[in-house]
Amino acid sequence: ALVYQVAWQRILALHTGVGVYSVALIVSAFMAGLGLGSHLGGLLSRRLDRVRALQAFALLELGVGLFAASSAWLYYDLLYVRGGALYAVPWCAALLHFAALLPPTTLMGMSLPLVARAMVRDGASAARTLGLLYGLNVVGAALGAWLAPWLLIRELGLRHAILVGAVANVAAGLGALALRRRVPEESPPASLPTPGPDDGGGEGASLRLWLGLYALSGFCALALEVLWTRCQVVTAGRSTAGARVYDA
């Protein structure tokens, strides 16, 4: 995901520039898709048993890989070369960025809830398993964000750097399909109770409070990312580690 974010942001910056507003718009569109996908993946995972959840995860990975393989053509050859005039109006450019990034990022966001459904065996081990999955996901994201500009884009160019990510997605999907035989069959999980309205001060109100606080935490984290990135650009320069110009 972060290999794609670095590469796609470099391509989409050709449409709207490399200013702080453009970067913030692209990052917000990327994260909006991840958030939407996470919600949809959570809803879907409740209806699947462990084997089918792993199969769904595999299909998502294959879908992301196939989209990524054609993304350079979509974002550069089609939207930039042929449809560059569509980005002349700021609000239209914002909508195009969101429309271009929401499909793949939504698929990416759905993956963690589904693989968590496949791996969590019981309530006692849920917290540890989810923490491990999320931690590994973040470490992998950091590695992708580091390798993309410093190695992949520099040595291979943007198109081939994206293809490396696509191959990795396909490998993850095929690996998940191979592993599904090791997951024991089980009946679909029973529907979980959903919090309903209460008299105030009950579990529903507490859940809404925690959701609001968690959303505020994400707001602060992404705001700081944009601000810190802006500061680092000033001190380290604009190029992503001397990456090659896009190899059309």
PDB file of N, CA, C and O in Angstrom, residues 13 24 26 33 45 81 112 142 163 173 221 223 226:
ATOM      1  N   ALA A  13       0.756  14.118  -8.506  1.00  0.00           N
ATOM      2  CA  ALA A  13       1.267  15.479  -8.301  1.00  0.00           C
ATOM      3  C   ALA A  13       1.491  16.189  -9.627  1.00  0.00           C
ATOM      4  O   ALA A  13       1.514  17.428  -9.677  1.00  0.00           O
ATOM      5  N   ALA A  24      -1.846  17.114   0.636  1.00  0.00           N
ATOM      6  CA  ALA A  24      -2.871  16.839   1.641  1.00  0.00           C
ATOM      7  C   ALA A  24      -4.105  16.212   0.997  1.00  0.00           C
ATOM      8  O   ALA A  24      -4.720  15.298   1.565  1.00  0.00           O
ATOM      9  N   ILE A  26      -4.229  14.340  -1.779  1.00  0.00           N
ATOM     10  CA  ILE A  26      -3.941  12.972  -2.184  1.00  0.00           C
ATOM     11  C   ILE A  26      -3.897  12.052  -0.970  1.00  0.00           C
ATOM     12  O   ILE A  26      -4.453  10.946  -0.976  1.00  0.00           O
ATOM     13  N   GLY A  33     -10.173   6.115   1.571  1.00  0.00           N
ATOM     14  CA  GLY A  33     -10.442   4.796   1.016  1.00  0.00           C
ATOM     15  C   GLY A  33     -10.094   3.688   1.984  1.00  0.00           C
ATOM     16  O   GLY A  33     -10.842   2.711   2.131  1.00  0.00           O
ATOM     17  N   SER A  45     -16.732  -9.353   7.216  1.00  0.00           N
ATOM     18  CA  SER A  45     -16.100 -10.429   7.987  1.00  0.00           C
ATOM     19  C   SER A  45     -17.064 -11.081   8.969  1.00  0.00           C
ATOM     20  O   SER A  45     -16.890 -12.252   9.329  1.00  0.00           O
ATOM     21  N   VAL A  81      -2.076  12.649 -19.441  1.00  0.00           N
ATOM     22  CA  VAL A  81      -1.752  12.986 -20.828  1.00  0.00           C
ATOM     23  C   VAL A  81      -2.998  13.364 -21.617  1.00  0.00           C
ATOM     24  O   VAL A  81      -3.012  14.358 -22.348  1.00  0.00           O
ATOM     25  N   LEU A 112      -7.415  -6.059   6.195  1.00  0.00           N
ATOM     26  CA  LEU A 112      -7.072  -6.357   7.589  1.00  0.00           C
ATOM     27  C   LEU A 112      -8.232  -6.986   8.365  1.00  0.00           C
ATOM     28  O   LEU A 112      -8.029  -7.983   9.076  1.00  0.00           O
ATOM     29  N   ALA A 142       5.850   0.933   6.673  1.00  0.00           N
ATOM     30  CA  ALA A 142       7.041   1.763   6.833  1.00  0.00           C
ATOM     31  C   ALA A 142       8.156   1.303   5.900  1.00  0.00           C
ATOM     32  O   ALA A 142       8.860   2.123   5.288  1.00  0.00           O
ATOM     33  N   LEU A 163       4.849  -2.121 -10.466  1.00  0.00           N
ATOM     34  CA  LEU A 163       4.713  -3.530 -10.818  1.00  0.00           C
ATOM     35  C   LEU A 163       5.297  -4.439  -9.736  1.00  0.00           C
ATOM     36  O   LEU A 163       4.785  -5.542  -9.514  1.00  0.00           O
ATOM     37  N   GLY A 173      -1.899 -12.889  -2.340  1.00  0.00           N
ATOM     38  CA  GLY A 173      -3.174 -13.530  -2.621  1.00  0.00           C
ATOM     39  C   GLY A 173      -3.037 -15.017  -2.855  1.00  0.00           C
ATOM     40  O   GLY A 173      -3.803 -15.822  -2.314  1.00  0.00           O
ATOM     41  N   ALA A 221      -3.059  12.617  13.821  1.00  0.00           N
ATOM     42  CA  ALA A 221      -1.934  11.897  13.236  1.00  0.00           C
ATOM     43  C   ALA A 221      -1.706  12.304  11.787  1.00  0.00           C
ATOM     44  O   ALA A 221      -0.568  12.566  11.365  1.00  0.00           O
ATOM     45  N   ALA A 223      -2.847  15.049  10.274  1.00  0.00           N
ATOM     46  CA  ALA A 223      -2.484  16.467  10.204  1.00  0.00           C
ATOM     47  C   ALA A 223      -0.998  16.657  10.485  1.00  0.00           C
ATOM     48  O   ALA A 223      -0.298  17.413   9.796  1.00  0.00           O
ATOM     49  N   VAL A 226       1.150  15.543   7.452  1.00  0.00           N
ATOM     50  CA  VAL A 226       1.240  16.549   6.401  1.00  0.00           C
ATOM     51  C   VAL A 226       2.172  17.681   6.817  1.00  0.00           C
ATOM     52  O   VAL A 226       3.026  18.134   6.039  1.00  0.00           O
TER      53      VAL A 226
END
